[in-house]
Short mmCIF file of C-alpha atoms in Angstrom, two decimals:
data_model
loop_
_atom_site.label_atom_id
_atom_site.label_comp_id
_atom_site.label_asym_id
_atom_site.label_seq_id
_atom_site.Cartn_x
_atom_site.Cartn_y
_atom_site.Cartn_z
CA MET A 758 10.66 184.96 25.34
CA ASP A 759 11.58 184.18 21.49
CA GLN A 760 15.14 183.29 21.42
CA GLY A 761 16.20 184.30 17.87
CA GLY A 762 17.08 187.14 16.20
CA CYS A 763 18.63 189.93 18.26
CA GLN A 764 15.71 189.35 21.26
CA MET A 765 16.57 190.01 25.02
CA SER A 766 19.04 186.52 24.30
CA GLY A 767 22.81 186.22 23.32
CA GLY A 768 24.48 183.12 21.66
CA GLY A 769 27.90 181.70 21.22
CA GLY A 770 30.53 179.77 22.51
CA ASP A 771 32.31 180.65 25.63
CA GLY A 772 35.11 182.83 26.38
CA SER A 773 37.25 185.25 29.05
CA GLY A 774 39.18 188.00 28.46
CA PRO A 775 41.42 190.45 30.94
CA ASP A 776 39.93 192.30 33.84
CA GLN A 777 39.89 195.46 32.39
CA PRO A 778 37.83 199.35 33.74
CA GLY A 779 34.48 199.29 32.27
CA VAL A 780 34.29 199.29 28.18
CA ILE A 781 32.83 202.03 26.00
CA THR A 782 29.66 203.04 26.45
CA LEU A 783 27.19 205.56 25.13
CA GLU A 784 27.59 207.76 28.47
CA ASP A 785 31.55 207.90 27.99
CA LEU A 786 30.58 210.74 26.01
CA GLU A 787 29.04 212.59 28.83
CA SER A 788 32.73 212.80 30.83
CA PHE A 789 33.91 215.16 27.52
CA SER A 790 31.08 217.87 27.89
CA GLU A 791 31.13 221.15 25.69
CA ASP A 792 32.52 223.28 28.27
CA GLN A 793 35.62 221.10 28.78
CA LEU A 794 36.56 221.46 25.57
CA THR A 795 36.71 224.81 25.83
CA ASP A 796 40.03 226.89 26.52
CA SER A 797 37.38 229.38 28.54
CA GLY A 798 35.35 226.81 29.88
CA ASN A 799 32.25 229.51 29.03
CA GLY A 800 31.72 228.17 25.04
CA SER A 801 33.33 231.33 23.59
CA LEU A 802 35.09 231.70 20.52
CA GLU A 803 39.36 231.71 20.53
CA GLU A 804 40.47 235.19 19.19
CA GLY A 805 40.94 234.87 15.15
CA LYS A 806 39.37 231.12 14.93
CA THR A 807 36.00 231.06 13.57
CA MET A 808 32.69 228.86 14.44
CA GLU A 809 34.13 226.08 12.47
CA GLU A 810 37.14 226.12 13.06
CA GLU A 811 36.35 226.15 16.88
CA GLU A 812 34.00 222.91 16.23
CA ASP A 813 36.80 221.26 14.18
CA GLU A 814 38.74 221.51 16.90
CA HIS A 815 36.80 219.86 19.32
CA SER A 816 35.88 217.25 17.25
CA ASP A 817 39.68 216.18 16.67
CA GLN A 818 39.38 216.60 21.19
CA LEU A 819 36.42 214.55 21.42
CA LEU A 820 37.95 212.02 18.87
CA GLN A 821 41.62 211.68 20.88
CA TYR A 822 40.05 211.29 23.61
CA TRP A 823 37.87 208.56 22.57
CA GLN A 824 41.01 206.95 21.00
CA ASN A 825 42.72 207.32 24.08
CA VAL A 826 39.82 205.53 26.03
CA ALA A 827 39.74 202.94 23.86
CA ARG A 828 43.19 201.98 23.28
CA GLY A 829 42.78 200.18 26.76
CA HIS A 830 40.72 197.93 25.79
CA GLN A 831 42.80 197.15 22.81
CA VAL A 832 40.05 198.94 20.52
CA GLU A 833 40.53 201.43 17.41
CA VAL A 834 38.61 204.00 16.98
CA SER A 835 38.62 205.02 13.09
CA GLN A 836 38.54 209.10 11.92
CA GLU A 837 34.97 208.14 11.00
CA MET A 838 34.14 208.06 14.77
CA ALA A 839 34.33 212.17 14.82
CA GLU A 840 31.10 212.59 13.05
CA PRO A 841 29.07 211.06 15.58
CA ILE A 842 30.64 211.49 18.74
CA ARG A 843 30.48 215.19 18.43
CA GLN A 844 26.90 214.92 17.61
CA LEU A 845 26.21 212.85 20.67
CA THR A 846 28.47 214.99 22.58
CA THR A 847 27.02 218.40 21.60
CA ASN A 848 23.33 219.94 21.45
CA ASN A 849 21.82 218.59 18.68
CA ARG A 850 18.92 221.46 18.33
CA GLY A 851 18.50 221.13 21.95
CA ARG A 852 17.39 217.32 21.72
CA SER A 853 20.19 216.04 23.94
CA ASN A 854 18.71 214.82 26.75
CA ARG A 855 17.97 211.27 27.35
CA GLU A 856 15.33 209.40 27.23
CA HIS A 857 14.27 207.22 29.56
CA ILE A 858 12.98 203.37 28.35
CA PRO A 859 9.31 202.89 30.30
CA PHE A 860 8.43 199.78 32.45
CA THR A 861 5.90 199.39 35.26
CA LEU A 862 7.28 198.25 38.50
CA LEU A 863 5.71 195.12 39.54
CA THR A 864 7.33 194.50 43.04
CA ARG A 865 10.33 195.89 45.22
CA LYS A 866 12.60 194.03 47.30
CA GLU A 867 14.46 195.50 49.99
CA LYS A 868 15.96 194.78 52.89
CA CYS A 869 16.99 197.01 56.50
CA GLY A 870 16.34 200.04 53.65
CA GLU A 871 18.48 198.65 51.02
CA LEU A 872 17.35 197.40 47.52
CA LEU A 873 18.03 193.96 46.77
CA TYR A 874 15.53 194.33 43.38
CA GLU A 875 12.84 194.98 41.43
CA LYS A 876 10.37 193.45 39.21
CA ARG A 877 9.48 196.06 36.09
CA HIS A 878 7.45 194.97 33.25
CA TYR A 879 8.97 196.59 29.44
CA GLU A 880 6.10 196.79 26.06
CA LYS A 881 6.77 195.09 23.39
CA GLY A 882 9.31 197.78 21.44
CA HIS A 883 11.36 198.84 18.33
CA TRP A 884 15.57 197.72 19.27
CA ALA A 885 18.46 198.72 17.28
CA CYS A 886 21.33 195.58 17.77
CA ILE A 887 23.97 194.28 16.57
CA THR A 888 26.07 190.91 17.05
CA MET A 889 29.79 190.85 17.18
CA ARG A 890 31.81 188.13 18.14
CA GLU A 891 35.32 190.09 18.25
CA ASP A 892 38.37 188.26 20.05
CA THR A 893 37.44 189.38 23.81
CA TYR A 894 34.40 190.47 25.55
CA GLU A 895 35.09 194.08 25.58
CA GLN A 896 36.23 194.35 22.17
CA SER A 897 32.75 192.83 21.25
CA ILE A 898 31.10 195.71 22.82
CA CYS A 899 33.27 198.44 21.84
CA TYR A 900 32.90 197.87 18.15
CA GLY A 901 29.28 197.31 18.32
CA PHE A 902 28.32 200.63 20.31
CA MET A 903 30.03 202.18 17.16
CA ARG A 904 28.30 200.65 14.71
CA ILE A 905 24.88 201.76 16.46
CA MET A 906 26.84 205.13 17.58
CA LYS A 907 26.70 205.65 13.74
CA TYR A 908 23.07 204.68 13.07
CA ILE A 909 22.06 206.68 15.53
CA CYS A 910 24.03 209.90 14.12
CA GLN A 911 22.62 210.12 10.13
CA GLN A 912 23.25 206.86 8.74
CA ASN A 913 20.06 205.35 8.77
CA THR A 914 17.48 206.18 6.47
CA LEU A 915 16.27 210.11 7.88
CA GLY A 916 19.94 211.39 7.79
CA ASP A 917 19.01 212.75 10.66
CA TYR A 918 20.64 212.61 14.20
CA LEU A 919 17.85 210.22 15.86
CA GLY A 920 18.01 210.89 19.65
CA MET A 921 19.36 209.69 22.62
CA THR A 922 17.69 206.25 24.98
CA LEU A 923 18.65 204.87 28.55
CA PRO A 924 20.05 202.22 29.44
CA ILE A 925 22.01 201.07 26.32
CA ILE A 926 22.30 197.24 27.08
CA THR A 927 23.81 194.11 26.31
CA VAL A 928 22.95 191.36 26.35
CA VAL A 929 25.62 188.41 27.31
CA ARG A 930 25.48 184.19 27.68
CA THR A 931 27.11 182.63 30.45
CA ASN A 932 27.78 178.82 30.12
CA GLU A 933 25.51 176.98 33.10
CA ASN A 934 27.19 177.54 36.26
CA HIS A 935 28.07 181.09 35.38
CA SER A 936 31.82 181.44 35.59
CA VAL A 937 32.47 182.54 31.75
CA VAL A 938 30.96 185.55 29.59
CA SER A 939 30.70 184.46 25.94
CA HIS A 940 32.32 187.03 23.70
CA GLU A 941 29.95 187.17 21.21
CA VAL A 942 27.16 189.76 22.77
CA ILE A 943 24.35 192.07 21.65
CA VAL A 944 24.66 195.76 21.93
CA ALA A 945 21.30 196.83 21.61
CA TYR A 946 19.23 200.68 21.37
CA TYR A 947 16.20 201.44 22.52
CA LEU A 948 14.44 203.04 19.75
CA PRO A 949 12.78 206.84 20.66
CA ASN A 950 8.91 207.24 21.30
CA GLU A 951 8.59 209.17 17.93
CA TYR A 952 10.69 206.66 16.28
CA GLN A 953 8.58 203.31 17.26
CA ALA A 954 5.75 203.29 15.25
CA GLN A 955 8.10 203.91 11.72
CA PRO A 956 11.50 202.82 12.50
CA PRO A 957 14.79 204.57 10.80
CA GLN A 958 16.43 201.49 8.79
CA PRO A 959 20.47 201.12 9.50
CA GLN A 960 22.41 201.70 6.59
CA ASP A 961 24.64 199.24 8.47
CA ASP A 962 23.04 195.61 7.15
CA GLU A 963 24.36 194.25 10.14
CA ILE A 964 22.08 196.11 12.14
CA THR A 965 18.75 195.04 12.64
CA ILE A 966 15.74 196.87 13.66
CA GLU A 967 13.92 193.94 16.39
CA MET A 968 10.82 194.23 17.59
CA TRP A 969 10.71 192.52 21.16
CA PRO A 970 7.93 191.34 22.97
CA ALA A 971 6.69 192.40 26.02
CA THR A 972 9.30 191.81 29.15
CA THR A 973 9.69 190.76 32.62
CA VAL A 974 12.65 191.26 34.10
CA TYR A 975 14.62 190.99 37.57
CA THR A 976 16.85 193.95 37.73
CA ARG A 977 19.77 194.58 40.66
CA PRO A 978 21.90 198.17 40.84
CA PHE A 979 25.24 198.16 41.18
CA THR A 980 28.27 200.37 40.93
CA GLY A 981 31.57 200.35 38.95
CA PRO A 982 33.31 199.21 36.39
CA THR A 983 31.78 196.90 33.84
CA ASN A 984 33.70 193.46 32.27
CA GLU A 985 33.38 190.10 32.84
CA VAL A 986 34.81 189.24 36.24
CA THR A 987 32.03 192.00 37.95
CA ILE A 988 29.18 191.02 35.85
CA ILE A 989 29.91 187.28 36.67
CA ASN A 990 30.02 188.71 40.16
CA GLN A 991 26.86 190.63 39.55
CA ILE A 992 25.12 187.44 38.29
CA ASN A 993 26.01 185.37 40.67
CA ALA A 994 24.64 187.35 43.75
CA MET A 995 21.17 187.75 41.60
CA ALA A 996 20.95 184.64 41.65
CA GLU A 997 21.54 184.06 45.07
CA LEU A 998 19.22 186.77 45.79
CA LEU A 999 15.81 185.12 43.66
CA ASP A 1000 17.31 181.46 45.06
CA SER A 1001 14.46 180.13 42.38
CA PRO A 1002 16.20 178.76 39.17
CA GLY A 1003 13.43 178.13 37.47
CA ALA A 1004 11.34 181.59 37.53
CA TYR A 1005 14.57 183.06 35.20
CA VAL A 1006 15.87 182.22 32.23
CA ASN A 1007 19.28 180.77 33.26
CA ASP A 1008 22.07 181.55 30.40
CA SER A 1009 20.69 184.50 29.58
CA PHE A 1010 21.61 187.66 30.80
CA ILE A 1011 21.60 191.81 30.37
CA VAL A 1012 23.72 194.10 31.50
CA ALA A 1013 21.54 197.92 31.47
CA GLY A 1014 24.41 201.11 31.36
CA TYR A 1015 23.26 204.28 32.71
CA THR A 1016 26.11 206.63 33.17
CA ASN A 1017 29.92 207.34 32.17
CA PRO A 1018 31.78 203.89 32.75
CA ALA A 1019 34.88 206.30 33.69
CA HIS A 1020 33.22 207.51 36.39
CA ILE A 1021 34.06 205.77 40.16
CA ASN A 1022 30.45 205.41 40.63
CA ARG A 1023 29.15 204.36 37.73
CA GLN A 1024 25.37 203.42 37.76
CA ASN A 1025 24.57 200.07 36.36
CA GLU A 1026 21.54 196.90 36.16
CA ILE A 1027 22.04 193.44 36.06
CA TRP A 1028 18.89 192.24 34.16
CA PHE A 1029 17.59 188.62 34.66
CA LEU A 1030 14.47 187.50 31.93
CA GLU A 1031 11.39 186.09 33.41
CA ARG A 1032 10.74 182.48 32.09
CA ARG A 1033 7.93 182.19 30.01
#
């Protein structure tokens, strides 16, 4: 496949970071629902408070939650993130449902009832992506994702909330023997179906809208946190299962996240790209 731009490939030098418990992604917000942000748990207004005051208080609580999570990864979450975080957490006029990226299942390999991997085909589509080069792998993902969040939440030419898709992916590169993950990563968001024909353009000039070509991937699910150690372990485990290095791209991989990384059973996938 094309290795340029923000296609499903990475780039940059090698580096490694500390073994840390997961990074901020879109689904972090699900662990802090609207019900959890109300004292009563039923969404009713507190006595003497207006709806606007309640919303401001909830936004402050959400921002504080994100700031607390981010500090564990040496990441600062600024005050300007309060509104994007609020939008991604609230109903947004009934558009809070997640849209899954469509694919065609080609083959599925199991052993003793356990799924080993699937081979899938994804059609071409528009993605919003940003390349980050922070001091650590975790920082690159966190800061990159927050900028994608702003694009999703009104910092686009429509000035509107675009809606959510799953998974949110990060494209990573490794050295030849799959022992080190580069700190330079691509964070990418698949445009919802209604915007595929005419993608809204980002206000952030470092976010690009790319038409990624149709791609076939080998994908394996795994649970738990995503950090440099777990990613390397999953890459090596998948390589052993496939046992055919000539069939896939050997230095560029995708980590796909579906659920809140703070959850003990977080749902993820490692994707290998079929070599063209």
